[in-house]
Amino acid sequence: MAASLVRACFKPHSLTRLFTEIFKNTECHGAGNKFMRAKVCIECHCYHTTPVFFKRRKSREEKKKAPEFTPKPKSIIKQPVVDVWKNMTVKELSESSGRSVNDVLEAISYFDTNRYNKNTVIEDKNIIFGSVAKLGAKYKIIASPHEKNEESKDHDVVKRPPPDPSICIKRHPVVTVMGHVDHGKTTLLDSLRHTSVVASEFGGITQHIGAFNVTLDTGEKITFLDTPGHAAFSAMRARGAQATDIVVLVVAADDGVMEQTIQSIKMARDANVPIIVAINKIDKPEADIKRTQNMLAQHGIQVEALGGEVPSVNISALKGMNLKELVETIVAQAEIMDLKGDPKGHVEGVVVEVSTEIGRGKLATALIQRGTLRKGSILVCGLAWAKVRAMFDHAANPVSEAKLSDAVQIIGWRELPLVGDEIIEVEDEKRAHVVIRYRKAKENATKAVEIMEVIKQKQTEHEKVYKVQLQERRALGRYRKKKQYGDRPKEIQEDDGIPRLHVLVKGDVLGSVEAILDVFDTYGDENRCHLDVIHYGIGPVTDSDIELADAFDAIIYTFNVNSPRKIEDVAKKFRVPIHSYKVIYKLIDDIKNEICKKLPPDHVEEKIGEANVLQHFEITERKKKINVAGCRCTDGILKKDSSCRIIRNGETIYEGKVAGIKHLKTDVNSIKSGVECGLRFENPDIIVQPGDTIICYVTHEVQPSVNWDPGF
């Protein structure tokens, strides 16, 4: 009502506006003379006015004379970006942000109701980030200044000290099955875990270490390592012996102790690992258990049946005979050893095999020796590191964690580790980078020292040669020097003339590739043909492999690796041969054949006839005297134009060809055994004596053989 009254009584002026406000006031005052703002009391319905004054508008002349407008400077933030770090105090945050401690405490109160002071450590990083945002700044995470001096230096990571026995728990044993090839190691494991792995092994030969976590019918859990028994895989067997608690030595009752059996015994002794003998194939008719036990005794393995201390079980892995007794023996041996481990803390382990698979990438089979491995853990192994993305058992089933003595396949490696390297868990990726950087620097320093030694040796040899050449040049004089030595020799020397076979090797796992390269080291026929490995690796063949093989005119050998169809088409386009094998001795046989193709053919003599000289004749033919050997053929056939050799008192006095044969007075082409004849040779000056032996032979070209004994 009052507001409408005010609007009715006071019309707006052209330069003013009428503002009306309703308020509550206990005392009312009279109105002023100038009614520009009206205030209406809601109690007494009186209105009060206050004058409102407006600035007069400036004229154009005044505007021209007025100074230019300068805007107010905006407020500048002292610390637009605040450095923060882990576990910083309130005072450190205050100094880093350039704000007072009270401002920081007020910002913290929005996120934490606990009482803080300037020395309180802010443990929750989210509180630090939120407080910086409340202070109107951004944050930047840096290393703590207190640890900067320590972290600025790269350092290695090592295994933890032995654990306190009070925190250790019982763990299941790691058992390695070793022995000679085809003595039934993998068949034994098949029977224990009720699977059929041997059917997938090519030629019945285990090509690399297989790690299996087996839960037996009795409920006992055992981790088995199945090592290859082939002669080419001795290094892999040694790794299996070093990573195990118990060695089960499988010996076939029909074959007895063989070469790889002796190597396995030596490896187990070097690793100081107890041995359990499993005499296999007792179901065969030719099995001789007593003879096998005596052969073991000759190599220092005294079984219990002969009064020794080494447990021995007679089994048939194929038919499952006495396998329960073998398991009980393994469990009893593990109880005696009282195997325990630390399940907490950072993980420690060892790599038993590595590979590359399509769809899963880089894969490493690890044996856990300490701690519990979980997804997301950061691992360091040699010069490689990984953030565990996933873990699988031997059957490719995913597992959530790996406990003590478990064998698992780990995915997440940036680079493939080396087989046999130690695995150690670290706190975070930053620590992993520090460790890798330190190890690479240490390796480079070691290589630099080795290279410097080689350089010094080369330099010493060069100085010796240089001094000799310098003395020769000085002796020849100033003007004869150029004539003597001529032009500068070529820096790139020409080929030595010996053929070369270039090969490129790709395998399924690193252990198999190592075994193949070890076999290549036994090649000893370099004087006839060089064997050069231009590249090797694991995984399928790639485009870069084909380009490299094409550049070197090399052959690509794959071992247990299937090449994609697209790669095979590219290889055919470049005419690069790809030879795929799944058994190592077949691969070596193929390389031998390729080397033979590079060699010139061998010439083999075939004896066709033999004759004894009875008398020497001298005849005249066309006014020339010709020597003729009167002889009798004693073996085979003597042919015209065939090669012959005259032997006198065990020494060869002539080698040439038979120029002509006469029987009586008739020229003939051949003489049979028991017939007398006259032989004329290419060299008419050859004079034979009674009692000399003449051997006729022909020469054939045959494929050359390679002087290479790979050990199998």
XYZ file of C-alpha atoms in Angstrom:
712
model
C 0.000 0.000 0.000
C 2.719 2.423 1.055
C 4.887 1.405 -1.868
C 2.095 2.115 -4.343
C 1.483 5.473 -2.663
C 5.106 6.461 -3.042
C 5.122 5.473 -6.721
C 1.944 7.560 -7.233
C 3.196 10.712 -5.499
C 6.744 10.823 -6.805
C 7.195 10.548 -10.504
C 10.632 9.537 -11.727
C 12.813 12.439 -12.794
C 14.606 12.310 -16.067
C 17.964 12.113 -14.318
C 16.890 10.084 -11.338
C 15.125 6.887 -10.495
C 12.902 6.072 -7.589
C 14.031 3.163 -5.417
C 11.632 1.675 -2.916
C 12.719 -0.549 -0.058
C 10.563 -2.189 2.580
C 12.137 -2.526 5.981
C 11.287 -3.108 9.604
C 12.113 -0.260 11.997
C 11.041 0.477 15.583
C 11.281 4.264 15.217
C 9.978 6.262 12.335
C 11.574 9.516 11.211
C 10.224 12.299 9.120
C 10.857 12.571 5.487
C 13.525 14.751 3.997
C 13.074 17.533 1.509
C 14.359 15.571 -1.427
C 12.604 12.317 -2.148
C 14.825 10.278 -4.295
C 14.884 6.974 -2.370
C 11.813 5.829 -0.441
C 11.912 3.391 2.467
C 8.564 2.107 3.723
C 8.154 0.783 7.252
C 6.007 -2.333 7.387
C 4.827 -1.512 10.930
C 3.549 2.062 10.703
C 3.277 2.262 6.911
C 5.365 5.461 6.923
C 7.926 6.103 4.288
C 11.342 7.673 4.661
C 13.352 9.170 1.916
C 17.062 9.763 1.463
C 18.602 11.776 -1.317
C 20.442 9.987 -4.071
C 23.015 12.001 -5.940
C 24.182 11.133 -9.468
C 27.399 12.204 -11.143
C 27.024 14.792 -13.879
C 27.899 13.610 -17.364
C 31.085 15.063 -18.816
C 31.069 17.051 -22.000
C 33.110 16.091 -25.105
C 35.699 18.752 -24.375
C 36.127 17.500 -20.824
C 36.485 13.951 -22.064
C 39.224 14.984 -24.492
C 41.116 16.782 -21.751
C 40.719 13.810 -19.307
C 43.716 11.445 -18.940
C 43.576 7.962 -20.521
C 41.968 5.233 -18.489
C 44.382 2.735 -16.956
C 42.766 -0.454 -15.683
C 43.474 -1.722 -12.209
C 46.165 -4.394 -12.133
C 44.815 -7.832 -11.350
C 45.887 -9.495 -8.146
C 48.965 -11.700 -8.772
C 49.074 -15.137 -7.161
C 52.374 -15.612 -5.413
C 52.558 -19.388 -5.965
C 50.379 -20.461 -8.937
C 52.000 -23.934 -8.798
C 52.845 -25.428 -5.415
C 55.438 -28.178 -5.036
C 54.130 -30.993 -2.853
C 55.593 -34.310 -1.796
C 54.737 -37.363 0.232
C 54.316 -36.965 4.028
C 54.980 -33.217 4.124
C 54.187 -31.171 7.250
C 51.802 -28.206 7.578
C 54.756 -25.837 7.904
C 56.379 -27.241 4.732
C 53.097 -26.801 2.829
C 52.883 -23.224 4.133
C 56.398 -22.425 2.952
C 55.886 -24.122 -0.409
C 52.600 -22.286 -1.092
C 53.728 -18.915 0.274
C 50.717 -18.698 2.584
C 50.484 -18.444 6.331
C 50.146 -21.474 8.549
C 46.631 -20.347 9.571
C 45.525 -20.231 5.946
C 46.844 -23.735 5.422
C 45.137 -25.018 8.584
C 41.872 -23.442 7.478
C 42.159 -25.146 4.076
C 42.910 -28.500 5.717
C 39.841 -28.182 7.965
C 37.606 -28.597 4.908
C 38.931 -32.147 4.415
C 39.923 -33.346 7.881
C 38.336 -32.425 11.210
C 41.306 -33.615 13.258
C 43.383 -31.021 15.066
C 46.539 -30.034 13.178
C 49.485 -27.856 14.088
C 52.424 -26.594 12.075
C 54.486 -29.747 12.746
C 51.746 -32.237 11.899
C 52.612 -34.645 9.054
C 49.898 -34.818 6.380
C 49.864 -38.523 5.542
C 46.866 -38.498 3.188
C 47.942 -37.157 -0.204
C 44.321 -36.265 -1.095
C 44.254 -33.795 1.820
C 47.394 -32.132 0.442
C 45.926 -31.890 -3.064
C 42.581 -30.548 -1.812
C 44.214 -27.972 0.484
C 46.307 -26.601 -2.383
C 43.176 -26.279 -4.485
C 41.418 -24.404 -1.640
C 44.380 -22.048 -1.495
C 43.758 -21.222 -5.148
C 46.784 -22.907 -6.681
C 47.796 -26.028 -8.604
C 50.074 -28.727 -7.260
C 53.166 -30.423 -8.661
C 54.404 -33.669 -7.143
C 58.156 -33.766 -6.542
C 60.550 -35.926 -4.560
C 60.897 -35.180 -0.895
C 63.813 -32.778 -0.233
C 64.841 -34.952 2.722
C 65.320 -37.979 0.463
C 66.618 -36.076 -2.549
C 70.264 -36.687 -1.794
C 69.671 -40.409 -1.372
C 67.424 -40.859 -4.403
C 69.595 -38.783 -6.708
C 72.085 -41.654 -6.731
C 71.084 -44.839 -8.518
C 71.353 -47.959 -6.417
C 70.689 -51.659 -6.804
C 68.175 -53.866 -5.050
C 69.217 -57.110 -3.383
C 67.494 -59.932 -1.612
C 66.364 -59.415 1.944
C 68.245 -61.019 4.833
C 67.109 -64.506 5.876
C 63.726 -64.340 7.597
C 63.056 -64.925 11.256
C 62.180 -68.640 11.680
C 59.174 -67.652 13.789
C 57.383 -66.085 10.792
C 58.159 -68.912 8.344
C 55.454 -71.351 7.331
C 55.582 -74.801 5.768
C 55.791 -74.900 1.967
C 55.447 -77.699 -0.555
C 58.591 -79.057 -2.265
C 59.923 -78.218 -5.708
C 60.904 -81.449 -7.457
C 62.934 -81.634 -10.670
C 62.649 -84.748 -12.833
C 65.959 -85.418 -14.585
C 67.544 -88.196 -16.594
C 68.458 -89.405 -20.072
C 66.330 -88.771 -23.124
C 63.411 -91.192 -23.670
C 63.687 -92.706 -20.185
C 60.104 -91.696 -19.302
C 60.397 -88.404 -17.378
C 57.417 -86.676 -19.014
C 55.361 -89.877 -19.004
C 55.901 -90.074 -15.256
C 54.554 -86.547 -14.814
C 51.593 -87.368 -17.051
C 50.673 -90.253 -14.793
C 51.044 -88.148 -11.645
C 48.780 -85.344 -12.858
C 46.495 -87.495 -15.067
C 47.201 -85.574 -18.273
C 48.910 -86.329 -21.552
C 51.720 -83.886 -22.191
C 53.980 -86.383 -23.909
C 51.570 -86.516 -26.857
C 52.285 -82.836 -27.532
C 56.057 -83.236 -27.281
C 57.618 -83.610 -30.705
C 59.420 -86.890 -31.199
C 58.767 -87.735 -27.543
C 61.491 -85.284 -26.491
C 60.864 -82.482 -24.014
C 62.206 -79.369 -25.727
C 62.258 -76.993 -22.730
C 61.644 -76.830 -18.997
C 58.035 -77.439 -18.042
C 56.824 -76.192 -14.646
C 53.692 -77.803 -13.165
C 51.833 -77.287 -9.900
C 50.419 -80.740 -9.181
C 47.873 -81.581 -6.480
C 48.069 -85.340 -5.926
C 45.225 -87.672 -5.001
C 46.503 -87.685 -1.435
C 46.047 -83.895 -1.216
C 49.763 -83.194 -1.237
C 50.864 -80.336 -3.488
C 54.163 -80.587 -5.374
C 55.711 -78.333 -7.988
C 57.454 -80.408 -10.665
C 60.071 -79.188 -13.126
C 60.403 -81.430 -16.181
C 63.807 -80.847 -17.752
C 64.836 -81.996 -21.245
C 67.090 -85.010 -21.388
C 68.559 -84.352 -24.806
C 72.293 -83.674 -24.991
C 71.655 -80.214 -26.455
C 69.774 -79.041 -23.351
C 72.431 -79.516 -20.661
C 72.313 -75.831 -19.624
C 68.558 -76.067 -19.053
C 68.983 -79.148 -16.868
C 71.571 -77.287 -14.799
C 69.082 -74.440 -14.199
C 66.460 -76.967 -13.121
C 68.837 -78.510 -10.593
C 69.746 -75.106 -9.132
C 66.101 -74.113 -8.504
C 64.875 -77.320 -6.896
C 64.595 -78.956 -3.472
C 64.611 -82.616 -4.577
C 65.832 -84.326 -7.764
C 64.013 -87.411 -9.052
C 66.526 -89.251 -11.241
C 64.654 -91.369 -13.797
C 66.668 -94.312 -15.152
C 65.254 -96.819 -17.633
C 65.683 -100.402 -16.464
C 66.374 -101.628 -19.992
C 68.989 -98.996 -20.939
C 70.599 -98.371 -17.561
C 72.843 -95.372 -16.874
C 73.448 -93.275 -19.995
C 75.365 -90.088 -20.814
C 72.694 -87.581 -19.724
C 72.071 -89.644 -16.575
C 75.693 -89.086 -15.540
C 75.383 -85.354 -16.282
C 72.214 -85.137 -14.165
C 73.964 -86.844 -11.237
C 76.825 -84.350 -11.425
C 74.469 -81.359 -11.600
C 72.471 -82.546 -8.586
C 75.663 -82.985 -6.576
C 76.940 -79.543 -7.570
C 73.652 -78.036 -6.400
C 73.782 -80.086 -3.168
C 70.265 -81.431 -3.723
C 69.070 -84.834 -2.421
C 68.366 -87.484 -5.068
C 65.526 -90.004 -5.302
C 66.068 -92.707 -7.949
C 63.086 -93.873 -9.996
C 63.967 -97.003 -12.013
C 61.425 -96.861 -14.819
C 60.151 -99.313 -17.465
C 60.266 -102.340 -15.157
C 57.363 -103.812 -17.153
C 59.593 -104.415 -20.185
C 60.877 -107.982 -20.719
C 64.478 -106.763 -21.142
C 64.400 -104.763 -17.879
C 67.301 -105.539 -15.532
C 66.865 -103.709 -12.207
C 69.930 -105.259 -10.579
C 72.193 -104.227 -13.443
C 70.800 -100.669 -13.320
C 71.459 -100.439 -9.574
C 75.041 -101.633 -10.044
C 75.590 -99.081 -12.829
C 74.358 -96.329 -10.500
C 76.732 -97.538 -7.799
C 79.648 -97.141 -10.217
C 78.822 -93.421 -10.362
C 78.463 -92.955 -6.609
C 74.690 -93.488 -6.241
C 74.306 -96.229 -3.609
C 70.608 -97.093 -3.461
C 68.983 -98.523 -0.317
C 68.612 -101.954 -1.937
C 72.428 -102.206 -2.066
C 72.889 -100.905 1.472
C 73.190 -97.252 0.548
C 71.280 -94.144 1.650
C 69.713 -93.032 -1.646
C 65.971 -93.903 -1.838
C 65.008 -95.925 -4.904
C 61.581 -96.899 -6.249
C 60.963 -99.326 -9.113
C 58.126 -97.959 -11.256
C 56.391 -98.185 -14.595
C 55.277 -94.685 -15.572
C 53.344 -95.961 -18.583
C 51.241 -98.440 -16.594
C 51.170 -96.483 -13.318
C 52.964 -99.129 -11.231
C 54.328 -98.088 -7.788
C 53.646 -94.378 -8.360
C 52.050 -94.101 -4.920
C 55.259 -95.373 -3.313
C 57.261 -92.777 -5.281
C 54.979 -89.953 -4.090
C 55.232 -91.161 -0.495
C 59.025 -91.191 -0.807
C 59.022 -87.588 -2.109
C 56.706 -86.420 0.684
C 58.815 -88.207 3.308
C 61.988 -86.599 1.977
C 60.287 -83.176 2.087
C 59.228 -83.811 5.716
C 62.798 -84.663 6.640
C 64.052 -81.470 4.992
C 61.392 -79.423 6.858
C 60.880 -76.976 4.004
C 59.691 -73.541 5.163
C 59.490 -70.068 3.698
C 58.519 -66.461 4.368
C 55.085 -65.695 2.827
C 55.196 -61.940 3.540
C 57.130 -58.994 2.214
C 58.524 -58.403 -1.225
C 58.515 -61.323 -3.628
C 61.709 -63.178 -4.508
C 61.973 -65.862 -7.171
C 63.824 -67.161 -10.202
C 62.995 -67.305 -13.928
C 62.939 -70.865 -15.270
C 61.783 -70.105 -18.832
C 60.779 -67.180 -21.077
C 58.814 -67.040 -24.319
C 56.740 -64.795 -26.582
C 53.182 -65.720 -27.536
C 50.809 -64.077 -29.986
C 47.975 -62.439 -28.060
C 49.745 -62.567 -24.684
C 53.081 -60.967 -25.488
C 56.215 -61.485 -23.421
C 55.897 -64.369 -20.979
C 58.197 -65.529 -18.178
C 57.719 -68.668 -16.090
C 58.819 -67.894 -12.535
C 59.267 -69.992 -9.415
C 58.252 -68.104 -6.255
C 60.797 -68.571 -3.455
C 59.678 -65.881 -0.988
C 56.619 -63.691 -0.473
C 53.286 -63.811 -2.311
C 52.991 -62.485 -5.856
C 49.836 -60.557 -6.741
C 48.539 -58.630 -9.709
C 50.010 -55.124 -9.964
C 53.333 -55.992 -8.307
C 56.464 -54.348 -9.711
C 59.240 -56.875 -10.441
C 62.882 -56.380 -11.378
C 64.824 -59.201 -13.038
C 68.285 -58.526 -14.397
C 67.948 -55.675 -16.893
C 64.189 -56.207 -17.305
C 61.231 -55.125 -15.182
C 57.512 -55.784 -15.209
C 54.249 -54.639 -13.743
C 52.303 -57.875 -13.334
C 49.214 -57.636 -15.529
C 48.137 -61.260 -15.199
C 49.341 -64.669 -14.025
C 48.602 -68.148 -15.390
C 49.313 -71.701 -14.363
C 50.773 -74.393 -16.646
C 47.353 -74.999 -18.209
C 46.944 -71.271 -19.091
C 44.286 -70.798 -16.388
C 44.408 -67.347 -14.721
C 45.424 -67.240 -11.056
C 44.947 -64.377 -8.604
C 48.115 -64.930 -6.566
C 51.202 -67.122 -6.489
C 52.386 -68.442 -3.159
C 55.588 -70.089 -1.981
C 56.996 -72.761 -4.323
C 54.367 -72.046 -6.994
C 55.340 -71.852 -10.661
C 53.396 -69.264 -12.672
C 53.579 -67.543 -16.037
C 53.827 -63.761 -15.667
C 52.635 -61.207 -18.228
C 53.614 -57.545 -18.162
C 57.331 -57.502 -18.982
C 58.691 -54.437 -20.774
C 61.704 -56.476 -21.883
C 62.213 -60.222 -21.670
C 64.443 -61.299 -18.758
C 67.128 -63.943 -19.036
C 66.525 -67.490 -17.888
C 68.032 -68.107 -14.450
C 67.923 -64.438 -13.344
C 66.634 -63.553 -9.879
C 63.265 -61.835 -9.523
C 62.924 -59.184 -6.785
C 59.840 -57.073 -6.070
C 60.252 -53.302 -5.556
C 57.965 -50.601 -4.186
C 57.011 -48.746 -7.352
C 57.946 -48.107 -10.959
C 60.258 -45.257 -9.981
C 62.392 -47.616 -7.901
C 62.393 -50.134 -10.760
C 63.747 -47.497 -13.149
C 66.449 -46.560 -10.645
C 67.557 -50.188 -10.289
C 67.566 -50.834 -14.055
C 69.519 -47.628 -14.648
C 72.089 -48.637 -12.038
C 72.490 -52.148 -13.453
C 72.847 -50.900 -17.023
C 75.481 -48.384 -15.937
C 77.355 -51.120 -14.093
C 77.191 -53.424 -17.115
C 78.390 -50.643 -19.422
C 81.283 -49.926 -17.078
C 82.279 -53.596 -17.118
C 82.061 -53.700 -20.906
C 84.119 -50.507 -21.138
C 86.893 -52.098 -19.078
C 86.878 -55.196 -21.291
C 86.887 -53.077 -24.444
C 89.799 -50.991 -23.141
C 91.808 -54.148 -22.541
C 91.135 -55.287 -26.113
C 92.036 -51.833 -27.431
C 95.308 -51.808 -25.518
C 96.169 -55.264 -26.823
C 95.386 -54.242 -30.407
C 97.350 -51.038 -29.956
C 100.371 -52.954 -28.695
C 100.232 -55.312 -31.674
C 99.850 -52.384 -34.055
C 102.858 -50.574 -32.555
C 105.023 -53.659 -33.037
C 104.051 -53.959 -36.703
C 104.384 -50.213 -37.204
C 107.910 -50.109 -35.785
C 109.011 -52.948 -38.066
C 107.512 -51.211 -41.107
C 109.068 -47.907 -40.068
C 112.524 -49.426 -39.892
C 112.038 -51.018 -43.323
C 110.964 -47.705 -44.862
C 113.937 -45.914 -43.340
C 116.282 -48.584 -44.678
C 114.878 -48.239 -48.207
C 115.424 -44.495 -48.280
C 113.303 -41.522 -49.167
C 112.745 -42.096 -52.887
C 112.342 -45.872 -52.924
C 109.613 -45.840 -50.325
C 106.689 -45.244 -52.712
C 107.935 -47.742 -55.239
C 108.335 -50.431 -52.586
C 104.981 -50.089 -50.889
C 102.895 -48.825 -53.775
C 99.355 -47.571 -53.212
C 97.523 -47.603 -49.946
C 96.031 -51.051 -49.212
C 92.298 -51.524 -49.260
C 90.588 -50.941 -45.951
C 87.982 -53.592 -46.750
C 89.718 -56.881 -47.419
C 88.295 -59.256 -49.973
C 86.583 -62.501 -49.046
C 88.844 -65.394 -48.060
C 87.218 -67.610 -50.676
C 85.649 -69.997 -48.161
C 81.875 -70.403 -48.660
C 79.528 -69.171 -45.925
C 76.131 -70.304 -44.699
C 74.117 -67.521 -43.044
C 71.291 -68.609 -40.723
C 68.663 -66.795 -38.673
C 67.177 -68.685 -35.714
C 63.764 -68.072 -34.090
C 62.534 -70.297 -31.240
C 59.547 -70.625 -28.953
C 61.461 -70.137 -25.698
C 64.852 -68.713 -24.840
C 66.143 -72.018 -23.476
C 65.622 -73.782 -26.799
C 67.394 -70.993 -28.686
C 70.299 -71.194 -26.226
C 70.542 -74.944 -26.798
C 70.641 -74.484 -30.579
C 73.360 -71.836 -30.298
C 75.350 -74.124 -28.010
C 75.196 -76.830 -30.674
C 76.383 -74.303 -33.272
C 79.450 -73.679 -31.082
C 80.497 -77.314 -31.637
C 80.814 -76.760 -35.402
C 84.468 -77.224 -36.325
C 84.663 -77.331 -40.115
C 85.330 -73.609 -40.580
C 88.168 -74.272 -43.012
C 85.692 -75.585 -45.589
C 82.547 -73.544 -44.866
C 81.738 -70.787 -42.378
C 78.533 -71.021 -40.292
C 77.358 -67.516 -39.372
C 74.334 -66.732 -37.156
C 73.242 -63.268 -38.272
C 70.356 -63.000 -35.785
C 68.426 -65.041 -33.226
C 65.397 -64.459 -31.048
C 62.126 -65.852 -29.743
C 58.654 -65.599 -31.176
C 57.304 -65.858 -34.735
C 59.119 -64.603 -37.824
C 58.601 -60.893 -38.546
C 58.984 -58.679 -41.603
C 62.301 -57.348 -40.308
C 63.612 -60.933 -40.036
C 62.784 -61.536 -43.694
C 64.444 -58.273 -44.746
C 67.570 -59.190 -42.786
C 67.664 -62.697 -44.246
C 67.203 -61.290 -47.741
C 70.120 -58.882 -47.243
C 72.476 -61.661 -46.115
C 71.068 -64.413 -48.361
C 70.316 -66.367 -45.177
C 68.033 -69.261 -44.269
C 65.476 -68.757 -41.489
C 65.168 -71.687 -39.068
C 62.185 -71.765 -36.717
C 61.974 -74.093 -33.724
C 58.489 -74.890 -32.361
C 57.236 -71.640 -33.956
C 54.455 -71.371 -36.533
C 54.926 -68.612 -39.099
C 51.803 -66.593 -40.023
C 50.460 -67.046 -43.541
C 51.126 -63.399 -44.330
C 54.795 -63.783 -43.374
C 55.124 -66.916 -45.515
C 53.780 -65.001 -48.509
C 56.303 -62.211 -47.925
C 59.109 -64.781 -47.624
C 58.097 -66.361 -50.955
C 58.096 -62.925 -52.556
C 61.665 -62.270 -51.382
C 62.653 -65.911 -52.015
C 63.782 -66.345 -48.422
C 63.557 -70.001 -47.317
C 61.935 -70.718 -43.944
C 62.718 -74.165 -42.505
C 60.531 -75.126 -39.541
C 61.448 -77.917 -37.114
C 60.197 -79.238 -33.802
C 63.032 -81.639 -32.983
C 66.525 -80.246 -32.571
C 68.522 -83.049 -34.214
C 66.412 -82.744 -37.373
C 67.202 -79.034 -37.493
C 70.944 -79.766 -37.211
C 70.711 -82.404 -39.951
C 69.109 -79.840 -42.251
C 71.917 -77.351 -41.574
C 74.445 -80.080 -42.394
C 72.736 -80.640 -45.740
C 72.788 -76.910 -46.493
C 76.498 -76.762 -45.684
C 77.123 -79.704 -48.013
C 75.417 -77.797 -50.821
C 77.928 -74.993 -50.357
C 80.930 -77.345 -50.604
C 82.464 -78.630 -53.839
C 81.780 -82.331 -54.506
C 84.218 -84.950 -53.257
C 85.952 -87.314 -55.694
C 85.871 -90.975 -54.732
C 87.998 -93.629 -56.430
C 86.449 -96.970 -57.367
C 88.879 -99.794 -58.106
C 87.883 -101.726 -61.236
C 90.909 -103.933 -61.876
C 94.398 -104.984 -60.811
C 97.356 -106.520 -62.718
C 100.857 -107.818 -61.992
C 103.771 -106.817 -64.276
C 105.542 -109.874 -65.750
C 107.995 -108.261 -68.149
C 108.964 -104.938 -69.708
C 108.883 -104.630 -73.537
C 110.130 -101.940 -75.848
C 108.448 -101.700 -79.255
C 108.813 -99.353 -82.226
C 105.749 -97.640 -83.551
C 106.056 -95.066 -86.348
C 109.783 -94.877 -85.802
C 109.270 -94.143 -82.095
C 110.210 -96.406 -79.251
C 107.371 -97.101 -76.829
C 107.577 -98.856 -73.481
C 104.988 -101.587 -72.911
C 104.209 -103.441 -69.706
C 103.549 -107.113 -70.185
C 101.217 -108.133 -67.358
C 98.442 -110.453 -66.262
C 95.061 -109.184 -64.905
C 94.564 -110.673 -61.445
C 91.361 -108.946 -60.318
C 88.458 -107.180 -62.019
C 88.772 -105.623 -65.455
C 91.457 -103.459 -67.059
C 89.898 -100.780 -69.296
C 91.335 -98.502 -71.920
C 91.365 -94.766 -71.053
C 90.842 -95.578 -67.361
C 93.012 -94.035 -64.672
C 95.797 -96.206 -63.347
C 98.419 -96.233 -60.659
C 101.760 -98.126 -60.734
C 102.966 -99.251 -57.311
C 106.493 -100.468 -56.642
C 107.549 -101.610 -53.165
C 104.511 -99.899 -51.634
C 105.171 -96.531 -53.303
C 103.316 -94.968 -56.213
C 105.746 -94.222 -59.053
C 103.204 -93.168 -61.691
C 99.624 -91.959 -61.986
C 97.996 -91.457 -65.347
C 95.766 -93.141 -67.862
C 95.973 -96.359 -69.884
C 96.570 -95.283 -73.498
C 96.103 -98.696 -75.081
C 95.648 -102.425 -74.423
C 96.782 -105.280 -76.662
C 95.921 -108.931 -76.384
C 98.398 -110.850 -78.505
C 98.530 -108.495 -81.516
C 94.975 -107.155 -81.325
C 93.973 -103.822 -79.823
C 91.208 -104.330 -77.270
C 89.251 -102.014 -74.951
C 89.274 -104.247 -71.845
C 90.906 -107.316 -70.363
C 89.256 -109.685 -67.911
C 90.818 -111.367 -64.915
C 93.330 -114.137 -65.654
C 94.236 -112.877 -69.169
C 97.672 -111.623 -70.175
C 98.031 -108.375 -72.079
C 100.286 -105.447 -72.898
C 99.577 -102.038 -71.426
C 100.704 -98.760 -72.892
C 100.521 -95.549 -70.797
C 100.046 -91.884 -71.635
C 103.635 -91.177 -70.650
C 105.773 -93.333 -73.019
C 108.872 -92.874 -70.879
C 107.527 -94.960 -67.979
C 109.577 -98.119 -67.545
C 108.041 -100.862 -65.401
C 109.788 -103.746 -63.662
C 108.643 -107.293 -63.036
C 106.745 -107.431 -59.742
C 105.142 -103.985 -60.048
C 101.382 -103.714 -59.407
C 99.063 -101.808 -61.728
C 95.691 -100.673 -60.336
C 92.989 -99.333 -62.628
C 90.210 -97.147 -61.151
C 87.473 -94.680 -62.043
C 86.567 -91.471 -60.161
C 83.002 -90.541 -59.076
C 81.693 -87.257 -57.704
C 79.769 -87.668 -54.449
C 78.132 -85.218 -52.080
C 80.644 -84.034 -49.481
C 80.238 -84.798 -45.800
C 80.553 -82.280 -42.953
C 83.047 -82.797 -40.179
C 80.645 -81.881 -37.340
C 79.849 -83.919 -34.258
C 77.114 -82.077 -32.299
C 77.085 -84.750 -29.588
C 73.944 -86.634 -30.643
